[in-house]
Coordinates of C-alpha atoms and ligand atoms in Angstrom, one line a residue:
M15 CA -3.6 -5.9 45.5
A16 CA -5.1 -4.0 42.5
K17 CA -6.3 -6.3 39.7
E18 CA -3.9 -5.9 36.7
I19 CA -5.8 -4.3 33.7
I20 CA -5.1 -5.9 30.4
V21 CA -5.9 -3.4 27.5
E22 CA -7.5 -5.2 24.6
V23 CA -8.0 -3.9 21.1
L24 CA -9.7 -5.3 18.1
M25 CA -8.6 -4.6 14.6
V26 CA -10.8 -5.1 11.3
T27 CA -9.4 -5.2 7.9
L28 CA -10.0 -6.8 4.5
P29 CA -7.4 -9.5 3.7
F30 CA -5.4 -7.7 1.0
Q31 CA -1.6 -7.7 1.4
G32 CA -1.3 -3.9 1.4
H33 CA -4.0 -3.7 4.1
L34 CA -3.1 -6.5 6.4
K35 CA 0.5 -5.6 6.5
P36 CA 0.3 -2.3 8.2
M37 CA -2.5 -3.4 10.5
L38 CA -0.4 -6.3 11.6
N39 CA 2.8 -4.1 12.0
L40 CA 0.6 -2.0 14.4
G41 CA -0.7 -5.1 16.1
K42 CA 2.8 -6.4 16.6
H43 CA 3.9 -3.1 18.1
L44 CA 0.9 -3.1 20.5
V45 CA 1.4 -6.8 21.6
S46 CA 5.0 -5.9 22.4
K47 CA 3.7 -3.3 24.9
G48 CA 1.5 -5.9 26.5
V49 CA -1.8 -5.1 24.7
H50 CA -3.9 -8.1 23.8
V51 CA -4.8 -7.7 19.9
T52 CA -7.4 -9.5 18.0
L53 CA -7.5 -9.0 14.2
A54 CA -10.7 -9.7 12.4
T55 CA -10.6 -10.3 8.7
T56 CA -12.9 -12.2 6.2
E57 CA -12.9 -15.9 5.6
E58 CA -11.0 -15.2 2.3
G59 CA -8.0 -14.3 4.4
R60 CA -8.1 -17.5 6.6
H61 CA -8.1 -19.3 3.3
R62 CA -5.1 -17.5 1.8
M63 CA -2.9 -17.2 5.0
K64 CA -3.7 -20.6 6.3
Q65 CA -0.2 -21.9 6.7
N66 CA 1.1 -18.7 8.1
I67 CA -1.1 -17.9 11.1
Q68 CA -0.3 -20.6 13.7
N69 CA 2.7 -18.7 15.3
S70 CA 1.0 -15.3 15.5
K71 CA 0.9 -13.5 18.7
V72 CA -2.0 -11.5 17.3
Q73 CA -5.2 -13.5 17.8
F74 CA -7.1 -14.0 14.4
E75 CA -10.8 -14.1 14.0
F76 CA -12.7 -14.5 10.6
F77 CA -16.1 -13.6 9.5
S78 CA -17.8 -14.2 6.1
D79 CA -18.1 -11.1 3.5
G80 CA -21.1 -13.0 2.0
L81 CA -19.4 -14.3 -1.1
S82 CA -18.1 -17.7 -2.0
L83 CA -14.3 -18.2 -1.8
D84 CA -13.9 -18.5 -5.6
F85 CA -16.0 -15.3 -6.4
D86 CA -14.0 -12.7 -8.4
R87 CA -13.7 -9.8 -5.8
S88 CA -12.1 -7.6 -8.4
N89 CA -15.7 -6.6 -9.2
G90 CA -15.6 -3.8 -6.6
D91 CA -19.3 -2.9 -6.8
T92 CA -20.6 -6.4 -6.0
Y93 CA -17.9 -6.8 -3.3
I94 CA -18.7 -3.5 -1.6
K95 CA -22.5 -4.2 -1.6
S96 CA -22.0 -7.7 -0.2
L97 CA -19.6 -6.3 2.6
N98 CA -22.2 -3.6 3.4
V99 CA -25.1 -6.1 3.8
Q100 CA -23.7 -9.7 4.6
G101 CA -20.3 -8.5 5.9
S102 CA -21.7 -6.1 8.4
K103 CA -24.2 -8.6 9.7
N104 CA -21.5 -11.3 10.2
L105 CA -19.0 -8.9 11.8
S106 CA -21.8 -7.8 14.2
T107 CA -22.4 -11.5 15.1
L108 CA -18.6 -12.0 15.7
L109 CA -18.4 -8.9 17.7
T110 CA -21.3 -10.0 20.0
S111 CA -19.5 -13.4 20.7
L112 CA -16.0 -11.8 21.1
T113 CA -17.3 -9.0 23.6
K114 CA -18.6 -11.9 25.9
V115 CA -14.9 -12.7 26.6
H116 CA -13.0 -9.5 25.7
N117 CA -13.5 -6.0 26.9
Y118 CA -12.3 -4.0 24.0
F119 CA -10.8 -0.5 24.7
C120 CA -11.3 0.4 21.1
V121 CA -11.6 -1.1 17.6
I122 CA -9.2 0.0 14.9
V123 CA -10.3 0.0 11.3
N124 CA -8.6 1.0 8.1
P125 CA -10.3 3.0 5.3
F126 CA -11.5 0.0 3.4
V127 CA -14.0 -1.4 5.9
L128 CA -16.5 1.5 6.0
F129 CA -19.3 -1.0 6.9
A130 CA -17.4 -1.9 10.1
I131 CA -17.6 1.8 11.5
D132 CA -21.4 1.5 12.0
V133 CA -21.2 -2.0 13.4
I134 CA -18.6 -0.9 16.0
T135 CA -20.4 2.3 17.0
H136 CA -23.6 0.4 17.3
H137 CA -21.9 -2.0 19.8
G138 CA -21.0 1.2 21.8
I139 CA -17.1 0.8 21.4
P140 CA -14.8 3.7 20.4
C141 CA -13.6 3.4 16.9
A142 CA -10.2 4.6 15.6
M143 CA -9.1 4.5 12.0
L144 CA -5.5 3.6 10.8
W145 CA -5.1 5.6 7.6
I146 CA -3.0 3.3 5.5
Q147 CA -2.0 5.7 2.7
A148 CA 0.1 9.0 2.8
S149 CA -1.4 11.7 5.0
A150 CA -1.4 13.9 1.8
L151 CA -4.1 11.5 0.5
Y152 CA -6.1 11.9 3.6
S153 CA -5.8 15.7 3.1
I154 CA -6.8 15.7 -0.5
Y155 CA -9.9 13.4 0.0
Y156 CA -11.0 15.3 3.1
H157 CA -10.9 18.6 1.3
Y158 CA -12.8 17.3 -1.7
Y159 CA -15.5 15.2 0.0
K160 CA -16.1 17.5 2.8
N161 CA -16.2 20.5 0.3
I162 CA -13.6 22.5 2.2
D163 CA -11.8 23.8 -0.9
S164 CA -12.8 24.2 -4.4
F165 CA -11.4 21.8 -7.1
P166 CA -11.0 22.5 -10.7
N167 CA -12.8 20.7 -13.4
L168 CA -11.8 17.0 -12.9
E169 CA -12.8 16.1 -16.4
D170 CA -9.7 18.0 -17.7
S171 CA -6.6 16.0 -16.7
K172 CA -4.2 18.9 -17.1
E173 CA -5.9 21.5 -14.9
K174 CA -4.1 22.4 -11.8
V175 CA -5.1 21.6 -8.3
H176 CA -4.3 24.0 -5.5
L177 CA -4.4 22.7 -1.9
P178 CA -2.9 24.0 1.4
S179 CA 0.6 22.8 1.8
F180 CA 0.8 21.2 -1.6
P181 CA 2.7 22.4 -4.6
A182 CA 0.3 23.0 -7.5
F183 CA -0.3 19.7 -9.3
D184 CA -2.3 18.2 -12.4
V185 CA -5.8 16.7 -12.0
R186 CA -4.4 13.5 -13.5
D187 CA -2.3 13.0 -10.4
L188 CA -5.4 13.0 -8.1
P189 CA -6.3 9.6 -6.6
S190 CA -8.1 7.7 -9.4
F191 CA -11.2 7.0 -7.1
M192 CA -12.1 10.6 -7.3
L193 CA -11.7 11.1 -11.1
P194 CA -14.6 10.9 -13.4
S195 CA -12.6 8.4 -15.5
G196 CA -12.6 5.9 -12.5
P197 CA -15.5 3.5 -11.7
P198 CA -18.3 5.4 -10.0
H199 CA -18.7 3.0 -7.1
Y200 CA -15.3 4.0 -5.7
N201 CA -16.2 7.6 -5.8
V202 CA -19.4 6.9 -4.0
Y203 CA -17.5 4.7 -1.5
M204 CA -15.0 7.4 -0.8
N205 CA -17.8 10.0 -0.4
D206 CA -19.6 7.8 2.1
L207 CA -16.3 7.1 4.0
F208 CA -15.5 10.7 4.5
Q209 CA -19.1 11.5 5.8
A210 CA -18.5 8.7 8.3
F211 CA -15.3 10.4 9.7
D212 CA -17.4 12.3 12.2
K213 CA -18.1 8.9 14.0
L214 CA -14.3 8.3 14.5
K215 CA -12.6 9.1 17.8
W216 CA -9.0 9.1 16.4
V217 CA -7.4 8.9 13.1
L218 CA -3.9 7.5 13.1
G219 CA -1.7 7.4 10.1
T220 CA 1.0 4.9 8.9
S221 CA 3.1 7.8 7.6
F222 CA 5.7 9.8 9.7
Y223 CA 5.7 13.4 10.7
E224 CA 9.0 14.5 9.3
I225 CA 8.0 13.7 5.7
E226 CA 4.6 15.4 5.7
E227 CA 5.0 17.9 8.4
E228 CA 3.2 20.9 6.6
I229 CA 0.3 18.8 5.3
L230 CA -0.1 17.3 8.9
K231 CA -0.2 20.8 10.4
S232 CA -2.6 22.1 7.9
M233 CA -5.0 19.2 8.8
D234 CA -5.0 20.1 12.5
S235 CA -7.6 22.9 12.0
V236 CA -9.8 20.4 10.1
K237 CA -9.5 16.9 11.4
S238 CA -6.1 15.8 12.8
I239 CA -4.3 12.7 11.6
Y240 CA -1.7 11.4 14.1
P241 CA 1.1 9.8 12.2
I242 CA 2.6 6.8 14.1
G243 CA 5.0 5.5 11.4
P244 CA 6.9 4.8 9.4
L245 CA 4.7 1.7 10.1
V246 CA 6.8 -0.9 8.3
S247 CA 8.1 -4.2 9.4
P248 CA 10.3 -3.9 12.7
F249 CA 12.9 -5.6 10.7
L250 CA 13.2 -2.5 8.5
L251 CA 13.8 -0.3 11.5
G252 CA 16.7 -2.4 12.6
E253 CA 15.0 -4.9 14.8
K254 CA 16.1 -8.6 14.7
E255 CA 14.3 -10.5 12.0
T256 CA 11.7 -12.5 14.0
Y257 CA 8.9 -13.0 11.6
D258 CA 6.6 -14.6 14.2
F259 CA 4.0 -14.2 11.5
R260 CA 4.0 -12.7 8.1
A261 CA 0.9 -11.3 6.4
D262 CA 2.2 -12.6 3.0
M263 CA -0.2 -14.2 0.7
W264 CA 2.4 -16.0 -1.3
N265 CA 5.6 -17.7 -0.3
A266 CA 8.8 -15.7 -1.0
E267 CA 11.4 -17.2 -3.2
D268 CA 14.4 -16.5 -0.9
S269 CA 16.9 -17.9 -3.4
C270 CA 16.8 -14.4 -4.9
I271 CA 18.6 -13.1 -1.8
E272 CA 21.6 -15.5 -2.5
W273 CA 21.5 -14.2 -6.1
L274 CA 21.7 -10.6 -4.8
D275 CA 24.7 -11.6 -2.6
S276 CA 26.7 -12.3 -5.8
K277 CA 26.2 -8.7 -7.2
P278 CA 28.3 -5.7 -6.7
P279 CA 27.0 -2.9 -4.5
S280 CA 24.4 -0.6 -5.8
S281 CA 24.1 -2.4 -9.2
V282 CA 20.7 -4.1 -9.2
I283 CA 17.3 -2.7 -10.2
Y284 CA 14.4 -4.1 -8.1
V285 CA 11.1 -4.3 -10.1
S286 CA 7.8 -5.0 -8.3
F287 CA 4.1 -3.9 -8.8
G288 CA 2.8 -5.0 -5.5
S289 CA 0.1 -7.5 -4.8
I290 CA -2.8 -6.3 -7.1
T291 CA -1.5 -4.6 -10.3
V292 CA -1.1 -6.7 -13.3
L293 CA 0.8 -5.2 -16.2
S294 CA -0.7 -5.4 -19.7
Q295 CA 1.3 -7.0 -22.5
Q296 CA 2.4 -3.6 -23.9
H297 CA 3.6 -2.4 -20.5
M298 CA 5.4 -5.7 -20.0
N299 CA 7.2 -5.8 -23.4
N300 CA 8.4 -2.1 -23.0
L301 CA 9.7 -2.7 -19.6
A302 CA 11.4 -6.0 -20.5
T303 CA 13.1 -4.2 -23.5
A304 CA 14.2 -1.3 -21.3
L305 CA 15.8 -3.5 -18.7
K306 CA 17.5 -5.5 -21.5
N307 CA 18.9 -2.4 -23.1
S308 CA 20.0 -0.9 -19.8
N309 CA 22.7 -3.5 -19.3
K310 CA 22.0 -3.5 -15.7
S311 CA 21.2 -6.3 -13.3
F312 CA 17.6 -6.6 -12.4
L313 CA 15.3 -8.6 -10.0
W314 CA 11.7 -8.5 -11.2
V315 CA 8.8 -9.9 -9.2
I316 CA 6.0 -11.2 -11.5
R317 CA 3.1 -12.4 -9.3
P318 CA 1.1 -15.5 -10.4
H319 CA -2.5 -14.6 -11.0
D320 CA -5.7 -16.2 -12.0
S321 CA -6.8 -13.8 -14.8
N322 CA -7.1 -15.0 -18.3
N323 CA -5.7 -11.6 -19.5
A324 CA -2.3 -12.4 -17.9
S325 CA 0.4 -11.0 -19.9
E326 CA 3.6 -13.1 -20.7
L327 CA 7.1 -12.0 -20.1
P328 CA 8.8 -12.1 -23.6
R329 CA 10.6 -15.3 -23.6
E330 CA 13.9 -13.8 -25.2
I331 CA 14.4 -11.4 -22.3
L332 CA 15.6 -14.1 -19.9
E333 CA 17.9 -15.6 -22.5
D334 CA 19.2 -12.2 -23.5
T335 CA 19.9 -11.1 -19.9
K336 CA 21.1 -14.4 -18.6
G337 CA 23.1 -14.0 -15.3
R338 CA 22.0 -10.4 -14.9
G339 CA 18.2 -10.9 -14.8
L340 CA 16.1 -12.8 -12.4
V341 CA 12.4 -13.1 -12.3
V342 CA 10.6 -14.4 -9.1
K343 CA 6.9 -14.8 -8.2
W344 CA 7.2 -13.1 -4.8
S345 CA 10.0 -11.7 -2.8
S346 CA 10.8 -11.0 0.7
Q347 CA 10.7 -7.4 -0.3
D348 CA 12.0 -6.1 3.2
K349 CA 15.1 -8.1 2.7
V350 CA 15.5 -7.1 -0.9
L351 CA 15.3 -3.5 -0.2
M352 CA 17.8 -3.7 2.7
H353 CA 20.3 -5.4 0.5
P354 CA 23.3 -3.2 -0.4
V355 CA 23.4 -4.2 -4.0
V356 CA 19.8 -2.7 -4.8
A357 CA 20.4 0.6 -6.6
C358 CA 16.8 1.5 -7.3
F359 CA 13.2 0.3 -7.3
I360 CA 10.9 0.4 -10.2
S361 CA 7.6 0.5 -8.2
H362 CA 3.9 1.0 -8.7
C363 CA 4.1 3.3 -5.7
G364 CA 1.8 1.4 -3.3
W365 CA 2.2 3.2 0.1
N366 CA 3.7 0.3 1.8
S367 CA 6.3 -0.2 -0.9
T368 CA 7.0 3.7 -1.0
M369 CA 7.7 3.7 2.8
E370 CA 9.6 0.6 2.6
A371 CA 12.0 2.3 0.0
M372 CA 12.0 5.4 2.2
V373 CA 13.3 3.6 5.2
T374 CA 15.8 1.9 3.3
G375 CA 17.2 4.7 1.3
V376 CA 16.3 3.2 -2.0
P377 CA 15.5 5.7 -4.8
I378 CA 12.2 5.1 -6.7
I379 CA 11.4 5.0 -10.4
C380 CA 7.6 5.6 -10.2
Y381 CA 5.4 3.5 -12.5
P382 CA 2.0 4.1 -10.8
D383 CA -1.3 2.4 -11.8
W384 CA -4.5 3.4 -9.9
T385 CA -6.0 4.5 -6.5
D386 CA -3.5 6.6 -4.5
Q387 CA -0.4 5.6 -6.7
R388 CA -0.3 8.4 -9.1
T389 CA -0.6 11.0 -6.2
N390 CA 2.3 9.1 -4.5
A391 CA 4.4 9.2 -7.7
M392 CA 3.8 13.0 -7.8
L393 CA 4.8 13.4 -4.2
I394 CA 8.0 11.2 -4.7
E395 CA 9.2 13.3 -7.6
N396 CA 8.1 16.9 -6.4
V397 CA 7.8 16.7 -2.6
F398 CA 10.0 13.9 -1.1
Q399 CA 12.4 14.1 -4.1
N400 CA 13.6 10.6 -3.6
G401 CA 12.8 9.3 -7.1
V402 CA 11.5 10.1 -10.6
N403 CA 8.1 9.7 -12.2
L404 CA 7.8 8.1 -15.7
K405 CA 6.3 10.4 -18.1
R406 CA 3.4 8.9 -20.1
G407 CA 0.8 9.8 -22.6
E408 CA -2.9 9.4 -22.1
D409 CA -2.8 5.7 -22.8
M410 CA -0.5 5.5 -19.7
V411 CA 1.9 3.3 -21.5
A412 CA 5.5 4.2 -20.7
S413 CA 7.8 4.0 -23.8
T414 CA 11.0 1.9 -23.8
E415 CA 13.0 5.0 -24.2
E416 CA 11.3 6.8 -21.2
I417 CA 12.0 3.8 -18.9
E418 CA 15.6 3.8 -20.1
R419 CA 15.8 7.5 -19.4
C420 CA 14.5 7.2 -15.8
I421 CA 17.0 4.3 -15.1
R422 CA 19.9 6.5 -16.2
E423 CA 18.6 9.4 -14.2
V424 CA 18.6 7.4 -11.0
M425 CA 21.6 5.3 -11.6
E426 CA 24.1 7.5 -13.4
G427 CA 25.7 10.9 -13.1
S428 CA 25.0 13.9 -11.0
S429 CA 21.1 13.4 -11.1
A430 CA 21.6 10.0 -9.5
L431 CA 23.9 11.4 -6.8
K432 CA 21.4 14.0 -5.9
I433 CA 18.4 11.6 -5.7
K434 CA 20.4 9.1 -3.7
K435 CA 21.5 11.8 -1.3
R436 CA 17.9 12.8 -0.7
A437 CA 16.8 9.1 -0.2
M438 CA 19.5 8.7 2.4
E439 CA 18.5 11.9 4.1
I440 CA 14.9 10.5 4.3
K441 CA 16.2 7.2 5.7
E442 CA 18.1 9.1 8.4
Ligands
LIG16 N1 5.6 -7.3 -1.1 C1 6.4 -8.4 -0.9 N2 7.0 -9.2 -1.8 C2 6.8 -8.9 -3.2 C3 6.0 -7.7 -3.5 C4 5.4 -7.0 -2.5 O1 6.6 -8.7 0.3 O2 7.3 -9.7 -4.0 C5 4.9 -6.6 -0.1 C6 5.7 -5.2 0.0 O3 6.8 -5.3 0.9 C7 4.5 -4.4 0.4 C8 3.2 -5.1 0.1 O4 3.6 -6.4 -0.4 O5 4.5 -4.3 2.0 C9 2.6 -4.3 -1.0 O6 1.8 -3.3 -0.5 P1 1.7 -1.9 -1.3 O7 1.0 -0.9 -0.5 O8 3.0 -1.4 -1.8 O9 1.0 -2.3 -2.7 P2 -0.4 -3.1 -3.0 O10 0.1 -4.6 -3.0 O11 -1.4 -2.8 -1.9 O12 -0.8 -2.6 -4.3

């Protein structure tokens, strides 16, 4: 009798919420097809997810990024340098020991573990990338860093960018990593990343074909990206909630779901800025006042963080909005977005949150911060048309009046009906 062949795959990611979640969603899909999946991340991840990984069907392995656990990794330059030197050495040692017992068919990385690509190719294993942002971002970066198209002067935020299959858009809506106003080490990183694309055997995307058809087609003549999404939690695609393992870094306050249960359909604004963005005091005050003035119910996730610059929610807001406003430290976002009382989502437009809103048909009020988020916000307003983008000046602070205007636009009158109709079309 022929010996049964077990397909084995290794995945490598940094342990950020927005990186782990799509990798794990893919890992779970592969496991359900009988593939053996190992996911390697740094020791920091072991520390943060400790209580969550026991039940996982994906096997976890850890390696050191070369920095102590309490090191502040928001200093991207030092972090990248340590990953390149220590991280790659430690990943290579791990790979040597794993390949004694596993015969990996391929290793799947994401764009933020560039150091891993050389390690994997050196070990002679085919390398695939899971692109964890919109395919549009892949296209923009590829055209820029591979010098395929000319770009306007990036110092001028109002200049127009013209790219195949995109409407013309402002320089300020390009990913912040590309812009001269951003820290230079991210620009260097993205350039190095795109030069390494020639070593990749396949590029997969978490996005889905229907939403980015023209962009995907235009990339076929350059370097194809194969969208395998929407790569969101199986629960959001109608499967039973099994949660054998969640990538969450914080425990969700599920009492907010009971609170949502008490509200009328399509009446609540959900507010979340993901796992990294921290609002400054001015942003927080304006948003709080706009939510108060809107007279709508809202559920706002304000994550605990270590930074000394943490801004405080103005105390009066909770008193003034008693019964209609709830603040939690972390939510089960999947369950919140699936809830029929949620009318719209004030979001920082991280790609995971954007896709989760798409598959649940929830209109988005875009409040982007950095990296791909401003480009996503531009796409949401102009291309996907399932939301509105807050207008802001050069200081990036959204005025109270502008936030109130956007809330009205997605919750009241004919504009709201149009946006909701489009959000539901995307969901279908
Ligand atoms: N998330 C969550 N609960 C929260 C806030 C966020 O489960 O209270 C999840 C959200 O569902 C998404 C991820 O955290 O899958 C955030 O990823 P995203 O790409 O949107 O943003 P990032 O955190 O990477 O900036």
